[in-house]
Amino acid sequence: MQLSLSEEKSPKGENYIRIHVKVKDNGIGMSSDFLKRICEPYSRADGVRVSKTQGTGLGMAITKYIVDAMEGSLNITSELDKGTEVSLTFDFEKAVEQEMDMVLPSWNMLVVDDDELLCRTAIDTLKAIGINADWVLSGEKAIELVTQHHQKRDDYQIILLDWKLPGMNGIQVAKEIRRNLGDEVSILLISAYDWSEFEAEAREAGISGFISKPLFKSTLYHALRQYMDAETENDQTLNHNIDLSGRRILLAEDNELNWEVAKELLSDLGVELDWAEDGQICLDKFQRSPEGYYDAILMDIRMPHMTGYEATKAIRGLNHPNALSVPIIAMSADAFSDDIQHCLECGMNAHIAKPIDVIVLTRILKRFLI
C-alpha cells in the first residue's frame, strides 16, 4: 500500500491551494465493468475472495458523497490481479491565521480506551502540548489507578474516558469515579459516535464534557483549554491555605534578580530555597546532598557552563538515591510546545513559563510536594 500527498497552486486563485491525495495498492484489482458502478450504493464485485469478506457495498458511495460535498474530484483506476489506484483532488481555502502554539498547563491526565494505538498516540499528543498523561485499556483498571492516585494525594486533573469499553462502559466508570472522588476531577467522554442519544445519561453520571474522535492535537487543545480558567480560579482559592513549610527546593538560576523574585514568591509558602548560580553548581549541590535533602529542583534552561537540559540529564544519571525521583521543574521563557517537549524528554517533570506566575507555580509544587 502506498499513500502520497502533494500540493500545487489552485486554479481558484491565490487564496486557495490544490491538494492531491493518492492511494495505491498491488492487490486483486477490479474489472472495468465493476469500476463503472463502484460508487453506486450496495455495489460489490463478484469473486471468491470478495464473497468471503463482509461488507454492505456502501463505502465508496459514502466516499463519493463526501468528496462531492467538498467540491473535490475522485478518480479510480484498477486492473485485475495488478492493483488499484485512487486519486483525490481538493481545492482548499488557505487559513487566514497561523496556527497558535498550543500549550496547556502541565496537568496530570488519564486516557482510558481499549485501543492501545489510540492511547499511545493521544499520550504523545498530550505531551506535545505540555500535559503528563497515563493510559489504561479498561474501565476497571482506570478505577483502580484513579483510586491509587487519590490515596497518594496525586489526583488526575482530567480523565479522558472512552464511551465504548469492554466490561464497564464509560458512563458506568464515570459513576464509580464520582462515587469515590466526588467532583474533584473533570471527566470527558471521548467517542466517534453522536453523543446526543446518550448525553443526558452521561451528564447525570457526572460527565463534564465530550470530545470527538479522532483525537487530533487541535481537537484536544481546544477541547481542554476551557478547563484552564476553572483550574486557575480553584488554585487561587487554595493558594491562601497551602503550606510548604520545611520543604527544601534547589533553584538553578544564573540571574540574581530572578533568584530574588523566586525567593520572595516562595517564602510566603514556607519553602526553604537554595540557590545554584548555574547548571554545573546545581549538579554538584545535588550530588553532594544526602538522601531526601531536596524535595524538588527548579531548573532554568539557559545557563552558562551547563544548560538546564544538560544538568537534568546529568542528575538523572547520577548514582544518588533521589536521582530519578526528585521532581525537576523547568523555568524558561521558552514556552512553545517544542520547548516543553524537549524538557520532558530530558527528564524534567513539568514546565513553567517566565515571568513566573505564582498561581501556576503553586499548583505545580502542590502536585509534587503535598
Tab-separated table of C-alpha atoms in Angstrom:
chain	number	residue	atom	x	y	z
A	1	MET	CA	0.000	0.000	0.000
A	2	GLN	CA	1.337	3.461	-0.935
A	3	LEU	CA	-0.037	6.803	0.233
A	4	SER	CA	1.151	10.102	-1.236
A	5	LEU	CA	0.142	13.709	-0.619
A	6	SER	CA	1.131	16.715	-2.727
A	7	GLU	CA	0.033	20.307	-3.273
A	8	GLU	CA	0.156	22.909	-6.004
A	9	LYS	CA	-1.333	26.276	-6.870
A	10	SER	CA	-5.085	26.202	-7.215
A	11	PRO	CA	-6.877	27.455	-10.335
A	12	LYS	CA	-9.365	29.077	-7.932
A	13	GLY	CA	-6.839	31.796	-7.072
A	14	GLU	CA	-4.198	32.795	-4.538
A	15	ASN	CA	-6.492	32.252	-1.565
A	16	TYR	CA	-6.700	28.527	-2.329
A	17	ILE	CA	-4.335	25.579	-2.504
A	18	ARG	CA	-4.868	22.395	-4.526
A	19	ILE	CA	-4.240	19.139	-2.660
A	20	HIS	CA	-3.704	15.760	-4.331
A	21	VAL	CA	-4.123	12.513	-2.353
A	22	LYS	CA	-3.234	9.176	-3.942
A	23	VAL	CA	-3.662	5.676	-2.509
A	24	LYS	CA	-2.223	2.758	-4.456
A	25	ASP	CA	-2.055	-0.977	-3.764
A	26	ASN	CA	-0.962	-4.130	-5.583
A	27	GLY	CA	-3.997	-6.201	-4.586
A	28	ILE	CA	-6.542	-8.212	-6.544
A	29	GLY	CA	-7.789	-5.213	-8.518
A	30	MET	CA	-11.197	-4.746	-10.133
A	31	SER	CA	-12.694	-5.290	-13.523
A	32	SER	CA	-13.527	-2.380	-15.815
A	33	ASP	CA	-17.214	-3.325	-15.683
A	34	PHE	CA	-17.323	-3.060	-11.916
A	35	LEU	CA	-15.416	0.252	-11.936
A	36	LYS	CA	-18.335	1.825	-13.799
A	37	ARG	CA	-20.678	1.190	-10.866
A	38	ILE	CA	-18.258	1.155	-7.901
A	39	CYS	CA	-19.782	4.308	-6.393
A	40	GLU	CA	-23.341	3.042	-6.594
A	41	PRO	CA	-24.870	2.058	-3.225
A	42	TYR	CA	-24.693	-1.640	-2.329
A	43	SER	CA	-22.371	-2.445	-5.244
A	44	ARG	CA	-19.894	-5.247	-4.630
A	45	ALA	CA	-17.575	-7.059	-7.019
A	46	ASP	CA	-18.053	-10.741	-7.733
A	47	GLY	CA	-15.422	-13.275	-6.831
A	48	VAL	CA	-14.498	-15.940	-4.271
A	49	ARG	CA	-12.279	-13.628	-2.158
A	50	VAL	CA	-14.830	-10.827	-2.162
A	51	SER	CA	-17.722	-13.115	-1.220
A	52	LYS	CA	-15.800	-14.216	1.900
A	53	THR	CA	-15.387	-10.609	3.053
A	54	GLN	CA	-18.224	-8.987	4.956
A	55	GLY	CA	-19.475	-5.632	3.717
A	56	THR	CA	-22.505	-3.715	2.524
A	57	GLY	CA	-21.076	-2.064	-0.568
A	58	LEU	CA	-21.678	1.434	0.839
A	59	GLY	CA	-18.068	2.510	1.435
A	60	MET	CA	-17.367	4.067	-1.958
A	61	ALA	CA	-20.862	5.550	-2.216
A	62	ILE	CA	-20.276	7.395	1.064
A	63	THR	CA	-16.783	8.413	-0.050
A	64	LYS	CA	-18.134	9.844	-3.305
A	65	TYR	CA	-20.797	11.772	-1.386
A	66	ILE	CA	-18.157	13.315	0.904
A	67	VAL	CA	-15.858	14.210	-1.999
A	68	ASP	CA	-18.729	15.852	-3.877
A	69	ALA	CA	-19.756	17.781	-0.750
A	70	MET	CA	-16.207	19.125	-0.527
A	71	GLU	CA	-16.315	20.052	-4.225
A	72	GLY	CA	-13.463	17.683	-4.980
A	73	SER	CA	-12.825	15.054	-7.619
A	74	LEU	CA	-12.415	11.293	-7.342
A	75	ASN	CA	-10.687	9.090	-9.897
A	76	ILE	CA	-10.180	5.321	-9.651
A	77	THR	CA	-8.081	3.149	-11.941
A	78	SER	CA	-7.691	-0.603	-11.483
A	79	GLU	CA	-6.605	-3.765	-13.224
A	80	LEU	CA	-7.381	-7.320	-12.178
A	81	ASP	CA	-4.524	-9.065	-10.333
A	82	LYS	CA	-2.369	-5.891	-10.508
A	83	GLY	CA	-3.953	-3.444	-8.102
A	84	THR	CA	-5.895	-0.218	-7.727
A	85	GLU	CA	-5.083	3.484	-7.537
A	86	VAL	CA	-7.466	6.059	-6.032
A	87	SER	CA	-6.792	9.758	-6.666
A	88	LEU	CA	-8.492	12.612	-4.811
A	89	THR	CA	-8.179	16.315	-5.626
A	90	PHE	CA	-9.423	19.203	-3.492
A	91	ASP	CA	-9.140	22.987	-3.627
A	92	PHE	CA	-8.903	24.190	-0.020
A	93	GLU	CA	-9.111	27.771	1.135
A	94	LYS	CA	-5.938	28.927	2.869
A	95	ALA	CA	-6.103	29.671	6.575
A	96	VAL	CA	-6.098	33.383	7.288
A	97	GLU	CA	-4.392	32.984	10.666
A	98	GLN	CA	-1.409	30.830	11.511
A	99	GLU	CA	-1.969	28.010	13.971
A	100	MET	CA	-1.325	29.233	17.508
A	101	ASP	CA	1.308	27.500	19.535
A	102	MET	CA	-0.633	25.019	21.618
A	103	VAL	CA	0.474	24.850	25.253
A	104	LEU	CA	-1.629	23.867	28.262
A	105	PRO	CA	-0.820	23.632	31.990
A	106	SER	CA	1.193	20.576	32.987
A	107	TRP	CA	-1.830	18.664	34.244
A	108	ASN	CA	-1.861	15.016	35.209
A	109	MET	CA	-4.307	13.211	32.937
A	110	LEU	CA	-5.541	9.686	32.367
A	111	VAL	CA	-6.605	8.303	28.974
A	112	VAL	CA	-8.952	5.301	29.083
A	113	ASP	CA	-9.592	3.442	25.818
A	114	ASP	CA	-9.437	-0.195	24.716
A	115	ASP	CA	-7.493	0.814	21.579
A	116	GLU	CA	-3.805	0.746	22.572
A	117	LEU	CA	-2.685	2.635	19.450
A	118	LEU	CA	-5.154	5.432	20.194
A	119	CYS	CA	-3.882	5.623	23.784
A	120	ARG	CA	-0.238	5.828	22.783
A	121	THR	CA	-0.958	8.414	20.104
A	122	ALA	CA	-3.037	10.505	22.498
A	123	ILE	CA	-0.275	10.367	25.129
A	124	ASP	CA	2.289	11.655	22.628
A	125	THR	CA	-0.069	14.423	21.516
A	126	LEU	CA	-0.840	15.478	25.091
A	127	LYS	CA	2.854	15.508	25.936
A	128	ALA	CA	3.454	17.830	22.969
A	129	ILE	CA	1.077	20.397	24.484
A	130	GLY	CA	2.618	20.157	27.943
A	131	ILE	CA	0.431	17.556	29.677
A	132	ASN	CA	1.618	14.485	31.596
A	133	ALA	CA	-0.647	11.520	30.915
A	134	ASP	CA	-1.079	7.832	31.747
A	135	TRP	CA	-3.250	5.346	29.872
A	136	VAL	CA	-5.159	2.136	30.571
A	137	LEU	CA	-7.232	-0.187	28.392
A	138	SER	CA	-10.259	-0.830	30.602
A	139	GLY	CA	-12.656	0.937	32.929
A	140	GLU	CA	-11.871	-1.422	35.804
A	141	LYS	CA	-8.146	-0.600	35.546
A	142	ALA	CA	-8.998	3.104	35.333
A	143	ILE	CA	-10.947	2.997	38.602
A	144	GLU	CA	-8.080	1.147	40.271
A	145	LEU	CA	-5.473	3.666	39.055
A	146	VAL	CA	-7.597	6.717	39.907
A	147	THR	CA	-8.125	5.357	43.422
A	148	GLN	CA	-4.402	4.724	43.879
A	149	HIS	CA	-3.547	8.262	42.829
A	150	HIS	CA	-6.220	9.669	45.123
A	151	GLN	CA	-4.837	7.759	48.104
A	152	LYS	CA	-1.395	9.203	47.335
A	153	ARG	CA	-2.934	12.705	47.082
A	154	ASP	CA	-1.740	12.861	43.479
A	155	ASP	CA	-5.116	13.079	41.728
A	156	TYR	CA	-5.590	13.375	37.993
A	157	GLN	CA	-6.958	16.754	36.949
A	158	ILE	CA	-8.731	15.375	33.851
A	159	ILE	CA	-9.758	11.909	32.690
A	160	LEU	CA	-10.436	11.150	29.011
A	161	LEU	CA	-12.852	8.222	29.057
A	162	ASP	CA	-13.986	6.190	26.068
A	163	TRP	CA	-17.697	5.512	25.877
A	164	LYS	CA	-17.410	2.027	24.342
A	165	LEU	CA	-15.252	-0.088	26.665
A	166	PRO	CA	-15.155	-3.842	27.306
A	167	GLY	CA	-16.766	-4.717	30.616
A	168	MET	CA	-17.836	-1.459	32.295
A	169	ASN	CA	-18.656	1.217	29.720
A	170	GLY	CA	-17.553	4.818	30.078
A	171	ILE	CA	-20.728	6.014	31.781
A	172	GLN	CA	-20.556	3.248	34.394
A	173	VAL	CA	-16.898	4.063	35.052
A	174	ALA	CA	-17.714	7.757	35.450
A	175	LYS	CA	-20.380	6.945	38.055
A	176	GLU	CA	-17.917	4.884	40.071
A	177	ILE	CA	-15.206	7.565	39.926
A	178	ARG	CA	-17.700	10.217	41.032
A	179	ARG	CA	-18.802	7.985	43.902
A	180	ASN	CA	-15.198	7.663	45.100
A	181	LEU	CA	-13.815	11.140	44.316
A	182	GLY	CA	-16.814	13.443	44.074
A	183	ASP	CA	-16.475	16.415	41.719
A	184	GLU	CA	-12.730	16.974	42.149
A	185	VAL	CA	-11.759	15.660	38.694
A	186	SER	CA	-13.080	16.584	35.247
A	187	ILE	CA	-14.226	13.548	33.232
A	188	LEU	CA	-14.513	13.959	29.463
A	189	LEU	CA	-16.175	11.284	27.353
A	190	ILE	CA	-14.414	10.533	24.059
A	191	SER	CA	-16.328	8.853	21.263
A	192	ALA	CA	-16.602	8.565	17.493
A	193	TYR	CA	-20.396	8.324	17.861
A	194	ASP	CA	-23.016	11.046	18.012
A	195	TRP	CA	-23.419	11.549	21.765
A	196	SER	CA	-26.786	13.315	21.552
A	197	GLU	CA	-28.518	9.973	22.165
A	198	PHE	CA	-26.734	9.355	25.482
A	199	GLU	CA	-25.767	12.893	26.535
A	200	ALA	CA	-28.476	13.166	29.218
A	201	GLU	CA	-27.425	9.855	30.797
A	202	ALA	CA	-23.757	10.864	30.620
A	203	ARG	CA	-24.374	14.231	32.272
A	204	GLU	CA	-26.336	12.533	35.036
A	205	ALA	CA	-23.389	10.163	35.578
A	206	GLY	CA	-21.071	13.140	36.113
A	207	ILE	CA	-19.536	13.561	32.663
A	208	SER	CA	-18.090	17.086	32.371
A	209	GLY	CA	-17.908	17.260	28.569
A	210	PHE	CA	-17.370	15.444	25.283
A	211	ILE	CA	-14.546	15.172	22.741
A	212	SER	CA	-14.982	13.628	19.298
A	213	LYS	CA	-12.553	11.082	17.927
A	214	PRO	CA	-10.071	11.105	16.303
A	215	LEU	CA	-8.020	12.934	18.951
A	216	PHE	CA	-6.009	15.377	16.855
A	217	LYS	CA	-3.705	17.892	18.540
A	218	SER	CA	-6.020	20.791	17.726
A	219	THR	CA	-9.074	18.805	18.892
A	220	LEU	CA	-7.506	18.091	22.268
A	221	TYR	CA	-6.105	21.593	22.715
A	222	HIS	CA	-9.327	23.463	22.009
A	223	ALA	CA	-11.426	20.995	23.996
A	224	LEU	CA	-9.149	21.085	27.045
A	225	ARG	CA	-8.228	24.758	27.176
A	226	GLN	CA	-11.684	25.685	28.517
A	227	TYR	CA	-10.661	23.980	31.771
A	228	MET	CA	-7.662	26.287	32.235
A	229	ASP	CA	-9.653	29.162	33.762
A	230	ALA	CA	-11.631	26.890	36.061
A	231	GLU	CA	-8.461	25.329	37.425
A	232	THR	CA	-6.790	28.690	37.867
A	233	GLU	CA	-9.772	30.005	39.843
A	234	ASN	CA	-9.693	26.908	42.033
A	235	ASP	CA	-5.979	27.330	42.670
A	236	GLN	CA	-6.443	30.981	43.605
A	237	THR	CA	-8.749	29.840	46.393
A	238	LEU	CA	-6.429	27.091	47.583
A	239	ASN	CA	-3.288	29.191	47.310
A	240	HIS	CA	-4.011	31.020	50.581
A	241	ASN	CA	-4.074	27.770	52.547
A	242	ILE	CA	-1.129	25.918	51.045
A	243	ASP	CA	1.789	25.410	53.421
A	244	LEU	CA	5.128	24.066	52.234
A	245	SER	CA	6.977	24.732	55.487
A	246	GLY	CA	10.119	22.649	55.774
A	247	ARG	CA	10.249	21.823	52.067
A	248	ARG	CA	13.679	22.481	50.564
A	249	ILE	CA	13.966	23.404	46.877
A	250	LEU	CA	17.132	23.826	44.846
A	251	LEU	CA	16.837	26.700	42.348
A	252	ALA	CA	19.208	26.712	39.368
A	253	GLU	CA	19.184	30.286	38.032
A	254	ASP	CA	22.052	32.425	36.709
A	255	ASN	CA	20.170	35.733	37.017
A	256	GLU	CA	20.360	37.205	40.524
A	257	LEU	CA	17.209	39.292	40.040
A	258	ASN	CA	15.227	36.192	39.054
A	259	TRP	CA	16.580	34.449	42.154
A	260	GLU	CA	15.371	37.297	44.354
A	261	VAL	CA	11.927	37.234	42.741
A	262	ALA	CA	11.605	33.445	43.173
A	263	LYS	CA	12.804	33.670	46.774
A	264	GLU	CA	10.205	36.335	47.547
A	265	LEU	CA	7.388	34.354	45.924
A	266	LEU	CA	8.219	31.063	47.624
A	267	SER	CA	8.970	32.455	51.072
A	268	ASP	CA	5.240	33.085	51.574
A	269	LEU	CA	4.681	29.341	51.164
A	270	GLY	CA	7.256	28.409	53.810
A	271	VAL	CA	9.760	26.993	51.303
A	272	GLU	CA	13.492	26.897	52.076
A	273	LEU	CA	15.260	27.862	48.849
A	274	ASP	CA	18.868	27.004	47.963
A	275	TRP	CA	20.496	28.869	45.070
A	276	ALA	CA	22.713	27.373	42.361
A	277	GLU	CA	24.129	30.022	40.013
A	278	ASP	CA	24.423	27.685	37.020
A	279	GLY	CA	23.744	24.137	35.877
A	280	GLN	CA	27.100	22.747	36.997
A	281	ILE	CA	26.720	24.131	40.517
A	282	CYS	CA	23.197	22.703	40.635
A	283	LEU	CA	24.531	19.271	39.651
A	284	ASP	CA	27.334	19.454	42.246
A	285	LYS	CA	24.992	20.540	45.060
A	286	PHE	CA	22.501	17.801	44.351
A	287	GLN	CA	25.228	15.177	44.046
A	288	ARG	CA	26.663	16.118	47.470
A	289	SER	CA	23.259	16.281	49.158
A	290	PRO	CA	22.112	13.468	51.493
A	291	GLU	CA	19.097	11.352	50.623
A	292	GLY	CA	15.816	13.292	50.818
A	293	TYR	CA	17.539	16.653	51.336
A	294	TYR	CA	15.970	18.381	48.314
A	295	ASP	CA	12.233	17.983	47.727
A	296	ALA	CA	12.363	19.488	44.206
A	297	ILE	CA	14.561	21.357	41.743
A	298	LEU	CA	13.524	24.469	39.822
A	299	MET	CA	15.700	24.445	36.717
A	300	ASP	CA	16.400	27.412	34.456
A	301	ILE	CA	17.143	26.337	30.886
A	302	ARG	CA	19.644	28.861	29.543
A	303	MET	CA	22.625	28.972	31.899
A	304	PRO	CA	26.417	29.266	31.442
A	305	HIS	CA	28.750	26.271	31.880
A	306	MET	CA	25.853	23.790	31.765
A	307	THR	CA	22.328	24.294	30.449
A	308	GLY	CA	19.241	23.123	32.286
A	309	TYR	CA	18.806	20.332	29.754
A	310	GLU	CA	22.362	19.085	30.361
A	311	ALA	CA	22.084	19.432	34.148
A	312	THR	CA	18.832	17.462	34.211
A	313	LYS	CA	20.258	14.623	32.125
A	314	ALA	CA	23.326	14.525	34.373
A	315	ILE	CA	21.220	14.458	37.561
A	316	ARG	CA	19.051	11.633	36.227
A	317	GLY	CA	22.226	9.659	35.521
A	318	LEU	CA	23.759	10.072	38.991
A	319	ASN	CA	24.252	7.238	41.438
A	320	HIS	CA	22.141	9.088	44.013
A	321	PRO	CA	19.107	7.608	45.807
A	322	ASN	CA	16.886	10.507	44.646
A	323	ALA	CA	18.355	10.962	41.159
A	324	LEU	CA	15.344	9.516	39.372
A	325	SER	CA	12.620	10.542	41.813
A	326	VAL	CA	13.323	14.202	42.628
A	327	PRO	CA	10.856	16.429	40.718
A	328	ILE	CA	12.658	18.752	38.296
A	329	ILE	CA	10.572	21.669	37.059
A	330	ALA	CA	11.776	23.748	34.118
A	331	MET	CA	11.583	27.541	34.330
A	332	SER	CA	12.066	29.233	30.996
A	333	ALA	CA	10.863	31.977	28.692
A	334	ASP	CA	10.977	29.279	26.002
A	335	ALA	CA	7.365	28.201	26.364
A	336	PHE	CA	6.465	26.772	22.970
A	337	SER	CA	5.245	23.200	22.727
A	338	ASP	CA	8.555	22.004	21.222
A	339	ASP	CA	10.454	23.515	24.173
A	340	ILE	CA	8.163	21.791	26.674
A	341	GLN	CA	8.545	18.514	24.803
A	342	HIS	CA	12.347	18.853	24.961
A	343	CYS	CA	12.184	19.457	28.725
A	344	LEU	CA	10.153	16.300	29.271
A	345	GLU	CA	12.437	14.264	27.028
A	346	CYS	CA	15.454	15.362	29.095
A	347	GLY	CA	13.871	14.022	32.267
A	348	MET	CA	12.054	17.042	33.675
A	349	ASN	CA	8.623	16.571	35.228
A	350	ALA	CA	6.934	19.861	34.350
A	351	HIS	CA	7.461	23.308	32.838
A	352	ILE	CA	6.598	26.815	33.998
A	353	ALA	CA	6.945	29.871	31.787
A	354	LYS	CA	8.815	33.036	32.747
A	355	PRO	CA	7.943	35.505	34.109
A	356	ILE	CA	6.794	33.225	36.906
A	357	ASP	CA	3.089	33.161	37.706
A	358	VAL	CA	2.832	32.356	41.426
A	359	ILE	CA	-0.566	30.675	40.925
A	360	VAL	CA	0.810	28.297	38.312
A	361	LEU	CA	3.956	27.652	40.349
A	362	THR	CA	1.874	26.942	43.459
A	363	ARG	CA	-0.288	24.477	41.546
A	364	ILE	CA	2.745	22.588	40.255
A	365	LEU	CA	4.505	22.485	43.632
A	366	LYS	CA	1.279	21.354	45.305
A	367	ARG	CA	1.078	18.442	42.920
A	368	PHE	CA	4.621	17.217	43.583
A	369	LEU	CA	5.160	18.153	47.235
A	370	ILE	CA	1.829	17.667	49.026
